[in-house]
Every structure is written in structure tokens, then in C-alpha cells.
């Protein structure tokens, strides 16, 4: 097991940035950290560390904002999300690393384009059909890349009447879904000793980021933050695709 100061520092930095974005905008932890984790970990270990981190981050935010959640809105998309994400975890176990890196790069670029140009123009009705579709797409992205947030953002924004309701509902959704997916990754051998050790800087950075993110929650322009972050996501996605072609 090769753990260095630079490894701990990179994990801490990625975790801080991911939790800060999630605390302010309601999601984004997995998207942010998966730009960094595959640089130093195997793909399965990266998704495992991201999944556990997202679980902890969601627990912290959900506890902070407890009391206004609507479990009825959470449960419906949760069912397909959890089932499909577990199948996607098995796919990751058997797929070639170069293919996974290529798919990750494509997913990052697609998310960057969507949130930069189309997120404000697309809305859906909060009904059973759209809950199942959103949950299914989110389950694929969660199981494969540990970043199932984007389709769930679209769904929960459509069925929430305030910023606080949206934020707390999506965090409770991620608490349950990440717990299920983490069990699936454990069963497939992705939660290694290295992953557990790297939770130390991960959690330390999370606590700090949650505190700072809470302070700026009502002061920062979420739209401006998203534009900057997803420009970076697109750039990293392009680099990831380039790296995948080299690995192939």
C-alpha cells in the first residue's frame, strides 16, 4: 500500500472542493472528486472512496438541514436508482480501465455542456414516470462513476417549492442511495485498506468545507459558481478522454 503526503493532500483538496460545491448547490461532490481520484487510485477504488465520501457529506448536510424533508418525494426515484447502480458496479468490476476512463471523460464533458448551456432551459414534471427515468439514469452514473447527481438535480428541482426543500430532499436521497451502493462496492472488493486510510483526509476536509460552505450558502451566486466549476469539469473531461486513448 503506497500512501504518501502528496496522496493525502490531493485527496483532501478534492474532497474539500467537492463538499463545498455540494453544500452550496446541493450536489457535485462525486463529479468534482472523480476528476482527481483516478489519477492516484484504481477506478473501482476511486468510485468506492467517492461513494463513501458522498455518503458522509450527504449525512452531514442532511443532519444540518433536518426537519423539512419529504420522504414521499425521495422514495420513488430511489428504487430504480439503487437497483441499477448495483448492476453498474458489477460492470465496473469487469470492464477494462481504458474503457472506464473513456466513459468517465465523456460523462464529464456531457455534464459540463449540459449544466453550462441547457440546465436552465430544461424542466420536467414531477410525476411517477419522470421519477423512474431520473432514478434509472442516476443509478447508471452512480454505479459506474459515483456521480449520479445531475439527473436527480433535475427531478428534485421540479418537485421542490424552495431552495431549502430541494437541498434537504436531495441530501436524504443521497444518504440512502450511497449507503446501498457502498454495500455493493464492498461486495465487489472495491473498498480496500487504502480506501479506508484515505477516508482520514477525506473526512477532515469535508468538515472544514461544510462549515465554510454553510457560511457562504446564502451569499454566493450559485449560478456563477456552477459556470466556473463546470467549465473546469469539461476541461478535465477532455483530458480524461485523452488519457484513456493513451491507455488504450
Coordinates of N, CA and C in Angstrom, one line a residue, residues 72-189:
X72 N -41.7 11.0 0.9 CA -42.5 10.5 -0.2 C -41.9 10.9 -1.5
X73 N -41.3 12.1 -1.6 CA -40.7 12.5 -2.9 C -39.4 11.8 -3.1
X74 N -38.7 11.3 -2.0 CA -37.4 10.7 -2.1 C -37.5 9.3 -2.6
X75 N -38.5 8.6 -2.1 CA -38.6 7.1 -2.2 C -38.8 6.7 -3.7
X76 N -39.6 7.4 -4.4 CA -40.0 6.9 -5.8 C -38.8 6.8 -6.7
X77 N -37.9 7.8 -6.9 CA -36.8 7.6 -7.8 C -35.7 6.8 -7.1
X78 N -35.8 6.6 -5.8 CA -34.7 5.8 -5.1 C -34.7 4.4 -5.5
X79 N -35.9 3.8 -5.8 CA -36.0 2.3 -6.1 C -35.2 2.0 -7.3
X80 N -35.5 2.6 -8.5 CA -34.7 2.2 -9.7 C -33.2 2.6 -9.6
X81 N -32.9 3.7 -8.9 CA -31.6 4.2 -8.7 C -30.7 3.2 -8.0
X82 N -31.2 2.6 -6.9 CA -30.4 1.6 -6.1 C -30.2 0.3 -6.9
X83 N -31.3 -0.1 -7.5 CA -31.2 -1.4 -8.2 C -30.2 -1.3 -9.4
X84 N -30.4 -0.3 -10.2 CA -29.5 -0.2 -11.4 C -28.1 0.1 -11.0
X85 N -27.9 0.9 -10.0 CA -26.5 1.3 -9.6 C -25.7 0.0 -9.2
X86 N -26.4 -1.0 -8.5 CA -25.7 -2.2 -8.1 C -25.2 -3.0 -9.3
X87 N -26.1 -3.0 -10.4 CA -25.6 -3.7 -11.6 C -24.5 -3.0 -12.3
X88 N -24.5 -1.6 -12.2 CA -23.4 -0.9 -12.8 C -22.1 -1.1 -12.1
X89 N -22.2 -1.3 -10.8 CA -20.9 -1.6 -10.0 C -20.3 -2.9 -10.5
X90 N -21.1 -3.9 -10.8 CA -20.6 -5.2 -11.4 C -19.9 -4.9 -12.7
X91 N -20.5 -4.1 -13.5 CA -19.9 -3.7 -14.8 C -18.5 -3.1 -14.7
X92 N -18.4 -2.2 -13.7 CA -17.1 -1.6 -13.4 C -16.0 -2.7 -13.1
X93 N -16.5 -3.7 -12.3 CA -15.5 -4.7 -11.9 C -15.0 -5.5 -13.1
X94 N -15.7 -5.6 -14.1 CA -15.3 -6.5 -15.2 C -14.9 -5.7 -16.5
X95 N -15.0 -4.4 -16.5 CA -14.6 -3.6 -17.7 C -13.2 -3.2 -17.7
X96 N -12.6 -3.0 -18.8 CA -11.2 -2.6 -19.0 C -11.0 -1.1 -18.5
X97 N -9.9 -0.8 -17.8 CA -9.7 0.5 -17.3 C -9.7 1.6 -18.3
X98 N -9.2 1.3 -19.5 CA -9.2 2.3 -20.6 C -10.6 2.7 -21.0
X99 N -11.5 1.7 -21.1 CA -12.9 1.9 -21.4 C -13.6 2.7 -20.3
X100 N -13.3 2.4 -19.1 CA -13.9 3.2 -18.0 C -13.5 4.6 -18.0
X101 N -12.2 4.9 -18.2 CA -11.7 6.2 -18.3 C -12.3 7.0 -19.5
X102 N -12.5 6.3 -20.6 CA -13.1 7.0 -21.7 C -14.5 7.3 -21.4
X103 N -15.3 6.4 -20.8 CA -16.7 6.7 -20.5 C -16.7 7.8 -19.4
X104 N -15.8 7.8 -18.5 CA -15.8 8.9 -17.5 C -15.6 10.2 -18.1
X105 N -14.6 10.3 -19.1 CA -14.3 11.5 -19.8 C -15.5 12.0 -20.5
X106 N -16.2 11.1 -21.2 CA -17.4 11.5 -22.0 C -18.5 12.0 -21.0
X107 N -18.6 11.3 -19.9 CA -19.7 11.8 -18.9 C -19.4 13.1 -18.4
X108 N -18.1 13.4 -18.0 CA -17.7 14.7 -17.5 C -18.0 15.8 -18.6
X109 N -17.6 15.6 -19.8 CA -17.8 16.6 -20.9 C -19.3 16.8 -21.1
X110 N -20.1 15.7 -21.1 CA -21.5 15.8 -21.3 C -22.2 16.7 -20.1
X111 N -21.8 16.4 -18.9 CA -22.3 17.2 -17.8 C -21.9 18.6 -17.9
X112 N -20.7 18.9 -18.3 CA -20.2 20.3 -18.4 C -21.1 21.0 -19.4
X113 N -21.3 20.4 -20.6 CA -22.1 21.0 -21.6 C -23.5 21.3 -21.2
X114 N -24.1 20.2 -20.5 CA -25.5 20.3 -20.1 C -25.7 21.5 -19.1
X115 N -24.8 21.5 -18.0 CA -25.0 22.5 -17.0 C -24.6 23.9 -17.4
X116 N -23.7 24.0 -18.4 CA -23.3 25.3 -18.8 C -24.4 25.9 -19.8
X117 N -25.0 25.1 -20.6 CA -25.8 25.6 -21.7 C -27.3 25.3 -21.6
X118 N -27.7 24.2 -20.9 CA -29.0 23.7 -21.0 C -29.8 23.6 -19.7
X119 N -29.1 23.6 -18.6 CA -29.8 23.3 -17.3 C -30.9 24.2 -17.0
X120 N -30.7 25.5 -17.3 CA -31.8 26.4 -17.0 C -33.0 26.4 -18.0
X121 N -32.8 25.6 -19.1 CA -33.9 25.6 -20.1 C -34.7 24.3 -20.0
X122 N -34.2 23.3 -19.3 CA -34.9 22.0 -19.2 C -35.6 21.9 -17.9
X123 N -36.9 21.6 -17.9 CA -37.6 21.2 -16.7 C -38.5 20.0 -17.0
X124 N -38.8 19.3 -16.0 CA -39.7 18.1 -16.1 C -40.8 18.2 -15.1
X125 N -41.9 17.5 -15.4 CA -43.0 17.4 -14.4 C -42.6 16.4 -13.3
X126 N -43.0 16.7 -12.1 CA -42.7 15.8 -11.0 C -43.8 14.7 -10.9
X127 N -43.6 13.7 -11.8 CA -44.6 12.6 -11.8 C -43.8 11.2 -11.7
X128 N -44.6 10.1 -11.6 CA -44.0 8.8 -11.4 C -43.1 8.4 -12.5
X129 N -43.5 8.7 -13.8 CA -42.7 8.3 -14.9 C -41.3 9.0 -14.9
X130 N -41.3 10.3 -14.7 CA -40.1 11.1 -14.7 C -39.2 10.7 -13.4
X131 N -39.8 10.4 -12.3 CA -39.1 9.9 -11.2 C -38.3 8.6 -11.5
X132 N -39.0 7.7 -12.2 CA -38.4 6.4 -12.5 C -37.2 6.6 -13.5
X133 N -37.5 7.5 -14.5 CA -36.4 7.8 -15.5 C -35.2 8.4 -14.9
X134 N -35.5 9.4 -14.1 CA -34.3 10.1 -13.5 C -33.6 9.2 -12.6
X135 N -34.3 8.4 -11.8 CA -33.6 7.4 -10.9 C -32.8 6.4 -11.7
X136 N -33.3 6.0 -12.8 CA -32.6 5.0 -13.6 C -31.3 5.5 -14.2
X137 N -31.4 6.7 -14.8 CA -30.2 7.3 -15.3 C -29.2 7.6 -14.2
X138 N -29.7 8.2 -13.1 CA -28.8 8.4 -12.0 C -28.1 7.2 -11.4
X139 N -28.9 6.0 -11.5 CA -28.3 4.8 -11.0 C -27.1 4.3 -11.8
X140 N -27.2 4.5 -13.2 CA -26.1 4.1 -14.1 C -24.9 5.0 -13.8
X141 N -25.1 6.3 -13.7 CA -24.0 7.2 -13.4 C -23.4 7.0 -12.0
X142 N -24.2 6.7 -11.1 CA -23.7 6.4 -9.7 C -22.9 5.2 -9.6
X143 N -23.4 4.1 -10.2 CA -22.7 2.8 -10.1 C -21.4 2.8 -10.9
X144 N -21.4 3.5 -12.0 CA -20.2 3.4 -12.8 C -19.2 4.5 -12.4
X145 N -19.6 5.7 -12.1 CA -18.7 6.8 -11.8 C -18.9 7.5 -10.5
X146 N -19.8 7.0 -9.7 CA -20.1 7.6 -8.4 C -20.5 9.1 -8.5
X147 N -21.2 9.4 -9.6 CA -21.7 10.8 -9.7 C -23.1 10.8 -10.4
X148 N -24.0 10.3 -9.6 CA -25.4 10.2 -10.1 C -26.2 11.4 -9.8
X149 N -25.6 12.5 -9.4 CA -26.3 13.7 -9.0 C -27.1 14.5 -10.1
X150 N -26.5 14.7 -11.3 CA -27.2 15.6 -12.3 C -28.6 15.2 -12.6
X151 N -29.0 14.0 -13.0 CA -30.4 13.7 -13.3 C -31.3 13.9 -12.0
X152 N -30.7 13.7 -10.8 CA -31.5 13.8 -9.6 C -31.8 15.3 -9.3
X153 N -30.8 16.1 -9.7 CA -31.0 17.6 -9.5 C -32.2 18.0 -10.3
X154 N -32.3 17.6 -11.6 CA -33.4 18.0 -12.5 C -34.7 17.6 -11.9
X155 N -34.8 16.3 -11.3 CA -36.0 15.8 -10.8 C -36.4 16.6 -9.5
X156 N -35.5 16.7 -8.6 CA -35.8 17.3 -7.3 C -36.1 18.8 -7.4
X157 N -35.4 19.5 -8.3 CA -35.8 20.9 -8.6 C -37.2 21.0 -9.1
X158 N -37.7 20.0 -9.8 CA -39.0 20.1 -10.4 C -40.1 19.9 -9.3
X159 N -39.8 19.2 -8.3 CA -40.8 18.9 -7.3 C -40.6 19.6 -5.9
X160 N -39.7 20.6 -5.9 CA -39.4 21.3 -4.7 C -39.9 22.7 -4.8
X161 N -40.4 23.2 -3.7 CA -41.0 24.6 -3.7 C -40.1 25.6 -3.1
X162 N -38.9 25.2 -2.7 CA -38.0 26.2 -2.2 C -36.6 25.6 -2.3
X163 N -35.6 26.5 -2.1 CA -34.2 26.1 -2.2 C -33.9 25.1 -1.1
X164 N -34.4 25.4 0.1 CA -34.1 24.5 1.3 C -34.7 23.2 1.1
X165 N -36.0 23.1 0.6 CA -36.7 21.8 0.4 C -35.9 21.0 -0.6
X166 N -35.5 21.6 -1.7 CA -34.7 20.9 -2.7 C -33.4 20.4 -2.1
X167 N -32.7 21.2 -1.3 CA -31.4 20.8 -0.8 C -31.5 19.6 0.2
X168 N -32.5 19.7 1.1 CA -32.6 18.6 2.1 C -33.1 17.3 1.5
X169 N -34.1 17.4 0.5 CA -34.6 16.2 -0.1 C -33.5 15.5 -0.9
X170 N -32.7 16.2 -1.7 CA -31.7 15.5 -2.4 C -30.6 14.9 -1.6
X171 N -30.3 15.6 -0.4 CA -29.3 15.0 0.5 C -29.8 13.7 1.2
X172 N -31.1 13.7 1.6 CA -31.6 12.5 2.1 C -31.6 11.3 1.1
X173 N -31.9 11.7 -0.2 CA -31.9 10.7 -1.3 C -30.5 10.1 -1.4
X174 N -29.4 11.0 -1.3 CA -28.1 10.5 -1.5 C -27.6 9.7 -0.2
X175 N -28.1 10.0 0.9 CA -27.8 9.3 2.1 C -28.1 7.8 1.9
X176 N -29.4 7.6 1.5 CA -29.9 6.2 1.3 C -29.2 5.5 0.1
X177 N -29.2 6.2 -1.0 CA -28.7 5.6 -2.2 C -27.2 5.3 -2.1
X178 N -26.4 6.2 -1.5 CA -25.0 5.9 -1.4 C -24.7 4.8 -0.4
X179 N -25.5 4.7 0.6 CA -25.4 3.5 1.5 C -25.6 2.2 0.8
X180 N -26.6 2.1 0.0 CA -26.8 0.9 -0.8 C -25.7 0.6 -1.8
X181 N -25.2 1.6 -2.5 CA -24.2 1.5 -3.5 C -22.9 1.1 -2.8
X182 N -22.6 1.7 -1.6 CA -21.4 1.3 -0.9 C -21.4 -0.2 -0.5
X183 N -22.5 -0.7 -0.1 CA -22.6 -2.1 0.2 C -22.3 -2.9 -1.1
X184 N -22.8 -2.5 -2.2 CA -22.5 -3.2 -3.5 C -21.0 -3.2 -3.8
X185 N -20.4 -2.0 -3.6 CA -18.9 -1.9 -3.9 C -18.1 -2.8 -2.9
X186 N -18.6 -2.8 -1.7 CA -17.9 -3.7 -0.7 C -17.9 -5.1 -1.1
X187 N -19.1 -5.6 -1.6 CA -19.3 -6.9 -2.0 C -18.4 -7.3 -3.2
X188 N -18.1 -6.3 -4.0 CA -17.2 -6.5 -5.2 C -15.8 -6.2 -5.0
X189 N -15.4 -6.0 -3.7 CA -14.0 -5.8 -3.4 C -13.3 -4.5 -3.7

